[in-house]
PDB file of C-alpha atoms in Angstrom:
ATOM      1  CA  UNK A1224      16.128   4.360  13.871  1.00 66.00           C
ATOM      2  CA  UNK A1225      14.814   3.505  10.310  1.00 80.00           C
ATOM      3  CA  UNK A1226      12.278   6.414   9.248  1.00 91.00           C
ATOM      4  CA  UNK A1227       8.376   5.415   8.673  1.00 96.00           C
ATOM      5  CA  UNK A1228       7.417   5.577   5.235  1.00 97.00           C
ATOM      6  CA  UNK A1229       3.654   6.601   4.474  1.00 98.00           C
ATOM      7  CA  UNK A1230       1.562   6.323   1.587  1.00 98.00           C
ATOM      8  CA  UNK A1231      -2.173   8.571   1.222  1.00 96.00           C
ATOM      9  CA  UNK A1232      -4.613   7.935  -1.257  1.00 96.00           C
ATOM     10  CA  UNK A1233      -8.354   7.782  -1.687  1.00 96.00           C
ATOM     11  CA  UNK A1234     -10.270   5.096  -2.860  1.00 97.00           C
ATOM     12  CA  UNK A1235     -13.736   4.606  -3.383  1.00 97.00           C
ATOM     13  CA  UNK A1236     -15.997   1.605  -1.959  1.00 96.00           C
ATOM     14  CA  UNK A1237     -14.797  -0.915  -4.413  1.00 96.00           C
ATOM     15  CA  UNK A1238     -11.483   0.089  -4.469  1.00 95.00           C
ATOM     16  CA  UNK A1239     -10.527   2.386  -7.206  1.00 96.00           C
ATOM     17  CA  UNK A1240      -8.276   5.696  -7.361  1.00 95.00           C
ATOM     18  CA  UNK A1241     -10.130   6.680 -10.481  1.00 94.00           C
ATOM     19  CA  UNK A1242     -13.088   5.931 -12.761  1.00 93.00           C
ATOM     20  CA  UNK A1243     -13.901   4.470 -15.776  1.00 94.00           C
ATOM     21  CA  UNK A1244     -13.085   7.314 -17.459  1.00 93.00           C
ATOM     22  CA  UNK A1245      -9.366   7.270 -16.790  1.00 91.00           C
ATOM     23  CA  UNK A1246      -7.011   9.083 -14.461  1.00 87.00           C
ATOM     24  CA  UNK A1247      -8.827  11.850 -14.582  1.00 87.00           C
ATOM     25  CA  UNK A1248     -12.195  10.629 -13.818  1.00 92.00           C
ATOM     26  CA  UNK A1249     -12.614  11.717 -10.370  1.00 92.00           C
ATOM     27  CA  UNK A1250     -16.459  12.205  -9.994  1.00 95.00           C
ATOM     28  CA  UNK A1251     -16.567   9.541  -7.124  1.00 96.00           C
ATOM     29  CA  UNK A1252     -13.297  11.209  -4.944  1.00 95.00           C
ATOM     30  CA  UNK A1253     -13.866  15.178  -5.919  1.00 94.00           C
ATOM     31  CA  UNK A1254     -17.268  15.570  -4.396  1.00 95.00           C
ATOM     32  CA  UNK A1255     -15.160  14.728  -0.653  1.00 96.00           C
ATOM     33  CA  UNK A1256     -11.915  16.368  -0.764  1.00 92.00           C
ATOM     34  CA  UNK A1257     -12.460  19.275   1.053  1.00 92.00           C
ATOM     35  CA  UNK A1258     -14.721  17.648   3.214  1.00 95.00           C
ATOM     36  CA  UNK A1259     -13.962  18.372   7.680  1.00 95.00           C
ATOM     37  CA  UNK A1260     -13.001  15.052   7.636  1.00 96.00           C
ATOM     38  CA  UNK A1261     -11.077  15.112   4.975  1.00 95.00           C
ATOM     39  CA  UNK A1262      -9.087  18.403   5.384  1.00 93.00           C
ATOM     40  CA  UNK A1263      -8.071  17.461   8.586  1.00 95.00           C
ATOM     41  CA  UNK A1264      -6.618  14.044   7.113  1.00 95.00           C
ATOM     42  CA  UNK A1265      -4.452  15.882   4.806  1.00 92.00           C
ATOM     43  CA  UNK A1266      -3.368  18.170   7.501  1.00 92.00           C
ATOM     44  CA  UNK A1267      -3.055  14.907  10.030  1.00 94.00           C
ATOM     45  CA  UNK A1268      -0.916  12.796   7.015  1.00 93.00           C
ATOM     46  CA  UNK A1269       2.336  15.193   6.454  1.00 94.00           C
ATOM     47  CA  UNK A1270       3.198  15.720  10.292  1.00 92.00           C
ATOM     48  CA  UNK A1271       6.806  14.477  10.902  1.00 93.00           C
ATOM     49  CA  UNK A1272       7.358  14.045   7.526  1.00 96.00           C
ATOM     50  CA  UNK A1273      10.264  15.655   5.904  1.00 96.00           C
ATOM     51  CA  UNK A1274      10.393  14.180   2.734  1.00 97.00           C
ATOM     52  CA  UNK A1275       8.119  13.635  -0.008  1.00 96.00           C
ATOM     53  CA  UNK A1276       7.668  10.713  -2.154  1.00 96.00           C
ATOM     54  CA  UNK A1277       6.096  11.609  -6.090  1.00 94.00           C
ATOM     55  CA  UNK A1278       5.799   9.681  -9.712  1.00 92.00           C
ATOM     56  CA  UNK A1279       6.507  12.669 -12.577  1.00 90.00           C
ATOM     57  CA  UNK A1280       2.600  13.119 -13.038  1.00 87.00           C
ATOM     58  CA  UNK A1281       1.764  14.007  -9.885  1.00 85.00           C
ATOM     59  CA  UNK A1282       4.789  16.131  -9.203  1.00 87.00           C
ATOM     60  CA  UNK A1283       3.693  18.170 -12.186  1.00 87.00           C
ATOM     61  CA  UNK A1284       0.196  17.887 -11.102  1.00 84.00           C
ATOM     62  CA  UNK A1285       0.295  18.667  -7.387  1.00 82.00           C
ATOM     63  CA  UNK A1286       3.589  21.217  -7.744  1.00 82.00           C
ATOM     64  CA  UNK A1287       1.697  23.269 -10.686  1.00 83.00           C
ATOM     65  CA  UNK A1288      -1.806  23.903  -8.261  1.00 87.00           C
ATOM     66  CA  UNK A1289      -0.388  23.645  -4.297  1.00 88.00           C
ATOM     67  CA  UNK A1290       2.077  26.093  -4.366  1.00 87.00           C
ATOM     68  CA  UNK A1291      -0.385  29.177  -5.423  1.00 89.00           C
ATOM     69  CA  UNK A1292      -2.612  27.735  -2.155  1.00 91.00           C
ATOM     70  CA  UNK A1293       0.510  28.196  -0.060  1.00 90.00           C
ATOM     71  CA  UNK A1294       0.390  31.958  -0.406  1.00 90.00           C
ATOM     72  CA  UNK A1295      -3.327  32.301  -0.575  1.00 93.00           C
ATOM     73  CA  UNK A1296      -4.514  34.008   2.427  1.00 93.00           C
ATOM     74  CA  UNK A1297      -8.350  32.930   1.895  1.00 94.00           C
ATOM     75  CA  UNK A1298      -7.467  29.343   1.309  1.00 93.00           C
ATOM     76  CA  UNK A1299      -8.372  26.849   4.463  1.00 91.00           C
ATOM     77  CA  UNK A1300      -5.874  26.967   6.830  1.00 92.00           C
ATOM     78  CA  UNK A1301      -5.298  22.796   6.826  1.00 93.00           C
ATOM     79  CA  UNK A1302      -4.501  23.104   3.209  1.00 91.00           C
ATOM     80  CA  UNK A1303      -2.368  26.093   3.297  1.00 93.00           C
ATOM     81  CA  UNK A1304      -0.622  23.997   6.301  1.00 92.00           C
ATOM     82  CA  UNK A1305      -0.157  20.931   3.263  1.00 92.00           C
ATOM     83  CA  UNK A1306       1.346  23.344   0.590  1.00 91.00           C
ATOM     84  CA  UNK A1307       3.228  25.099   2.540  1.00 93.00           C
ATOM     85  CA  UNK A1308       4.385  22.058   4.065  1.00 94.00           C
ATOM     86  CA  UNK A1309       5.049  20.589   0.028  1.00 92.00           C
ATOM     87  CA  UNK A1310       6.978  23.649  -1.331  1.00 92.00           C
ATOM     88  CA  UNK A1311       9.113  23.661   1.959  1.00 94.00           C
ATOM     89  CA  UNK A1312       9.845  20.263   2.062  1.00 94.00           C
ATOM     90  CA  UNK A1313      12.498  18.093   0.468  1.00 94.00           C
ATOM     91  CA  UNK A1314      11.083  16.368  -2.788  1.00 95.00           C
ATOM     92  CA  UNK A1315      12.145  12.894  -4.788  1.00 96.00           C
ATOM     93  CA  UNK A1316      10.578  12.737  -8.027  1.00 95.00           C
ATOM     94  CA  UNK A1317      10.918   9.653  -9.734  1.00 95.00           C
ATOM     95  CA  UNK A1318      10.958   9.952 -13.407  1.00 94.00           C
ATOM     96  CA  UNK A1319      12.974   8.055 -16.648  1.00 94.00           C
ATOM     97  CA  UNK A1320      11.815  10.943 -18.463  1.00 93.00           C
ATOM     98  CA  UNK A1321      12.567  14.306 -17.034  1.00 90.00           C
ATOM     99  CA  UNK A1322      16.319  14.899 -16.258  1.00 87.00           C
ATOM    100  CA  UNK A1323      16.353  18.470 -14.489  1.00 87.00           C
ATOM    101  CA  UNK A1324      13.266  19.154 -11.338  1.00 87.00           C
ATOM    102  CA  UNK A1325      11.798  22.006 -12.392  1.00 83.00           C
ATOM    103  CA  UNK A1326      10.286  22.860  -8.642  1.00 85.00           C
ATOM    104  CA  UNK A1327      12.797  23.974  -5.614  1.00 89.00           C
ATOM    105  CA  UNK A1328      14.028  22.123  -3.410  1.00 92.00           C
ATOM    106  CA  UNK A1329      12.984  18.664  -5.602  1.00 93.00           C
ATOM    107  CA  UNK A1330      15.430  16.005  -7.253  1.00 94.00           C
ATOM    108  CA  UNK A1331      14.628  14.058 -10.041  1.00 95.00           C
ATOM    109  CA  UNK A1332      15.758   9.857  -9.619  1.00 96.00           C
ATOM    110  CA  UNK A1333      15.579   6.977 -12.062  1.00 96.00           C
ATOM    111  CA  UNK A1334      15.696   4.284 -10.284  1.00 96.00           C
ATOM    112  CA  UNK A1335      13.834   1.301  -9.000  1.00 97.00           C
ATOM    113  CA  UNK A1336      11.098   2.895  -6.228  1.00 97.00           C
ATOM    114  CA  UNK A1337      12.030   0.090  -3.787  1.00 97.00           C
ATOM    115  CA  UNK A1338      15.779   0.857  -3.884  1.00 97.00           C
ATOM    116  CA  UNK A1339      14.908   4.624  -3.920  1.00 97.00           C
ATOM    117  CA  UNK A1340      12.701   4.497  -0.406  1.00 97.00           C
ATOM    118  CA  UNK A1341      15.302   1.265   0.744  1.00 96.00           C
ATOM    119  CA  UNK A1342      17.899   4.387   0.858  1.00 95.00           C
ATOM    120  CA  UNK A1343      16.118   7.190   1.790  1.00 96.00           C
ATOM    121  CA  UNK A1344      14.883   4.862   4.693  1.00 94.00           C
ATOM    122  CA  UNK A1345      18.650   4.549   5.677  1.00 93.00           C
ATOM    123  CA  UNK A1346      19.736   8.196   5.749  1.00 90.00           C
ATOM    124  CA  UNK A1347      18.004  11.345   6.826  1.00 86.00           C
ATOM    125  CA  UNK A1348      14.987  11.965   9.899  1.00 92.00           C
ATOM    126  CA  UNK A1349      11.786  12.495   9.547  1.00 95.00           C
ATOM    127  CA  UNK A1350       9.425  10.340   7.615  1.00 96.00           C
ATOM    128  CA  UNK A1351       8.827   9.773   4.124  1.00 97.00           C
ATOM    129  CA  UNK A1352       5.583  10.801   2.553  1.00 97.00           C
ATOM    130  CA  UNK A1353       4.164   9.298  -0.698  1.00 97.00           C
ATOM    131  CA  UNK A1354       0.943  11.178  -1.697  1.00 91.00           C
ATOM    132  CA  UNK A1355      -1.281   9.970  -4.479  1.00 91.00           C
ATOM    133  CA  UNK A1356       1.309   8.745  -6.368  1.00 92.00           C
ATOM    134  CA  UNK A1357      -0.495   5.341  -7.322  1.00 94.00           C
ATOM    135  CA  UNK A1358       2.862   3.691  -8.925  1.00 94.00           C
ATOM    136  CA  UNK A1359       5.085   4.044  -6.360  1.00 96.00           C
ATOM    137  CA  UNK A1360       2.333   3.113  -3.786  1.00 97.00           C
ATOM    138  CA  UNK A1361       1.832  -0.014  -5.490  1.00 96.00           C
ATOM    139  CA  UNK A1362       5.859  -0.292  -6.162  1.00 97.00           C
ATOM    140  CA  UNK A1363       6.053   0.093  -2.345  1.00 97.00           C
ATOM    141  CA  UNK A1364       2.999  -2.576  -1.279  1.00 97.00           C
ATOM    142  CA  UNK A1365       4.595  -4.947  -3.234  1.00 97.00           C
ATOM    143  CA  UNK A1366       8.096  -4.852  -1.803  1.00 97.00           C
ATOM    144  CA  UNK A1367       6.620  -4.389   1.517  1.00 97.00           C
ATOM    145  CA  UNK A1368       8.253  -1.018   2.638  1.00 97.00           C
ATOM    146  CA  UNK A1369       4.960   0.745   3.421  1.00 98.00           C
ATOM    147  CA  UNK A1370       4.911   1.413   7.293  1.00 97.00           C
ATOM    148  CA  UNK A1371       1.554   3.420   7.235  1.00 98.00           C
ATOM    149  CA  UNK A1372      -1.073   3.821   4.934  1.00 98.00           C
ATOM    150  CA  UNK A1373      -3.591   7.065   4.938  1.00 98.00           C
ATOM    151  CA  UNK A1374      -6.683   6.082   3.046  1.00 98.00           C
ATOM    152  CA  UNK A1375      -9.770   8.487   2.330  1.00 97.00           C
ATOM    153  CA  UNK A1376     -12.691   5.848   1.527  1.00 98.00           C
ATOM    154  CA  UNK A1377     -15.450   7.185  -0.449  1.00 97.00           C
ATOM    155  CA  UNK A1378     -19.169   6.269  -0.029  1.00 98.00           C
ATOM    156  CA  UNK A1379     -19.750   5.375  -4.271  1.00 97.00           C
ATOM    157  CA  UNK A1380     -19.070   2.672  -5.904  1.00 97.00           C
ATOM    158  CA  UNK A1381     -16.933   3.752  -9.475  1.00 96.00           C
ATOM    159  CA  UNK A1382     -18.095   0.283 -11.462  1.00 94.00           C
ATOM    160  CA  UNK A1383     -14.777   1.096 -13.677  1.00 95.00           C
ATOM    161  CA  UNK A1384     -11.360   1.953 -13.735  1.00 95.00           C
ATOM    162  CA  UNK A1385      -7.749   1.007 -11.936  1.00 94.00           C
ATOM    163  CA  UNK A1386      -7.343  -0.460  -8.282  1.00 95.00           C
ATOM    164  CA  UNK A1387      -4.938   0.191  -5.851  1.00 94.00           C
ATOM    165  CA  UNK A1388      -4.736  -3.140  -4.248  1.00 95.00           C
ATOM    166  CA  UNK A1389      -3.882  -5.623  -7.446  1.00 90.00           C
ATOM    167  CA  UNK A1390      -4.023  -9.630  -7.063  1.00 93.00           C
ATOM    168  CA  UNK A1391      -0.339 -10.892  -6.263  1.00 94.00           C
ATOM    169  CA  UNK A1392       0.638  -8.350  -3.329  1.00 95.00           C
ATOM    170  CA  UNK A1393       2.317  -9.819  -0.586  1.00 96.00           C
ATOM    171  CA  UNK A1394      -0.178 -11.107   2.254  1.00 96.00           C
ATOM    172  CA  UNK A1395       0.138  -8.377   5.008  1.00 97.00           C
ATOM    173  CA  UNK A1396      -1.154  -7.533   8.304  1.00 98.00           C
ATOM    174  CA  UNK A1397      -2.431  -3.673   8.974  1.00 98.00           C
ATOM    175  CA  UNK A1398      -3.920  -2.216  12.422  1.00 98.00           C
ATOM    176  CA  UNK A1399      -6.370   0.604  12.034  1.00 98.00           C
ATOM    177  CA  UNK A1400      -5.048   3.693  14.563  1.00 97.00           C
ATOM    178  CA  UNK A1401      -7.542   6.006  13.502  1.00 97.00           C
ATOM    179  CA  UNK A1402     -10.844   6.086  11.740  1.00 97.00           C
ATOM    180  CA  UNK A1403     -13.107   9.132  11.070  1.00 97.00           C
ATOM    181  CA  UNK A1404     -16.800   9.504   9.353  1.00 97.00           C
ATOM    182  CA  UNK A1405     -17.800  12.410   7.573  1.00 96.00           C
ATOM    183  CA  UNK A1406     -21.379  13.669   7.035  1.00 96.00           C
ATOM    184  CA  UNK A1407     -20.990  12.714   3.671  1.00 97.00           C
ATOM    185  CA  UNK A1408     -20.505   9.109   4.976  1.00 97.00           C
ATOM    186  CA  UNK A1409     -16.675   9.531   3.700  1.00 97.00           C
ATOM    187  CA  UNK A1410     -14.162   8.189   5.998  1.00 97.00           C
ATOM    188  CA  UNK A1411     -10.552   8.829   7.011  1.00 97.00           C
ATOM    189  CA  UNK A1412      -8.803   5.794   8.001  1.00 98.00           C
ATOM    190  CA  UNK A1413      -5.109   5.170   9.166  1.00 98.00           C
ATOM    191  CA  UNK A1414      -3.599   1.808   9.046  1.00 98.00           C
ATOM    192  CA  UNK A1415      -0.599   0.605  10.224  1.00 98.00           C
ATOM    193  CA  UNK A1416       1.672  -2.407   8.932  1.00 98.00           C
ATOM    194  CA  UNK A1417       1.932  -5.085  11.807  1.00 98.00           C
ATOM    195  CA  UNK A1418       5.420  -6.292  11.224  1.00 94.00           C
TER     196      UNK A1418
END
């Protein structure tokens, strides 16, 4: 049995991981993160998985801030669950710049992100998790080795900035298994890849 790979990310209304501002203008996503809705996404989106997916910046980014929330006794229990879960877990951090991982229990890969998930697909349990990390998302949508995608949907519309879905992706067919509002008007969606 080949293991599922996932992909989470949120996007506003008109489709953008960020704002005009650059990657980190995050005025339309920020305001909904910790959100019911979407704290029980991010504790839904790492269950079975036992590997995790990351580009360099959000390695550095998401291994320099979750790791003090793991061991924070005040922090919500959903995203002490998600640290915990991210320090614990085994990591692949693809990078052509960085040569040793500088987290536990992380490797560092330069390769091709297709040929990296291709292999990790074919060895191993437990599914493979690729959080945030817009490049190899895209990498992966356009090879066609995403099994599940988890997408937080904002209610704003960000006018500027990059896309997630970019024109010349392979025509695809996704089911939705799961779809939740928030009183923000937020929602948590699931989609799965009809193959």
């Amino acid at each position: 049995m080949t293991r599922r790979v996932s992909a989470n990310i949120s996007l506003t209304l008109d489709g953008r991981f960020h704002g005009a501002g650059g990657p980190g203008d995050l005025a339309a996503i920020i305001p909904y993160a910790t959100t019911e809705v979407a704290r029980n996404h991010l504790a839904r989106l790492h269950e079975g998985a036992t590997t995790a997916v990351l580009g360099r910046l959000n390695a550095e980014g998401f291994l320099g801030f979750w790791p003090s929330v793991a061991s924070d006794d005040n922090a919500d229990p959903r995203d002490r669950g998600y640290a915990k879960w991210l320090v614990d877990t085994e990591k692949v951090v693809l990078s052509s710049t960085l040569t040793d991982a500088p987290w536990p229990r992380a490797r560092i890969v330069n390769a091709p992100t297709a040929d990296v998930v291709t292999e990790l697909k074919a060895t191993g349990t437990g599914d493979i998790l690729v959080n945030n990390s817009t490049t190899v998302i895209k990498a992966l949508l356009q090879a066609d080795l995403l099994d599940r995608l988890y997408l937080m949907i904002t209610p704003e519309i960000a006018g500027g900035g990059a896309r997630l879905f970019d024109d010349g992706l392979p025509a695809t067919k996704w089911k939705l298994s799961l779809h939740d509002t928030g009183d923000l008007g937020e929602m948590a969606t699931v989609y799965d890849r009809v193959r």
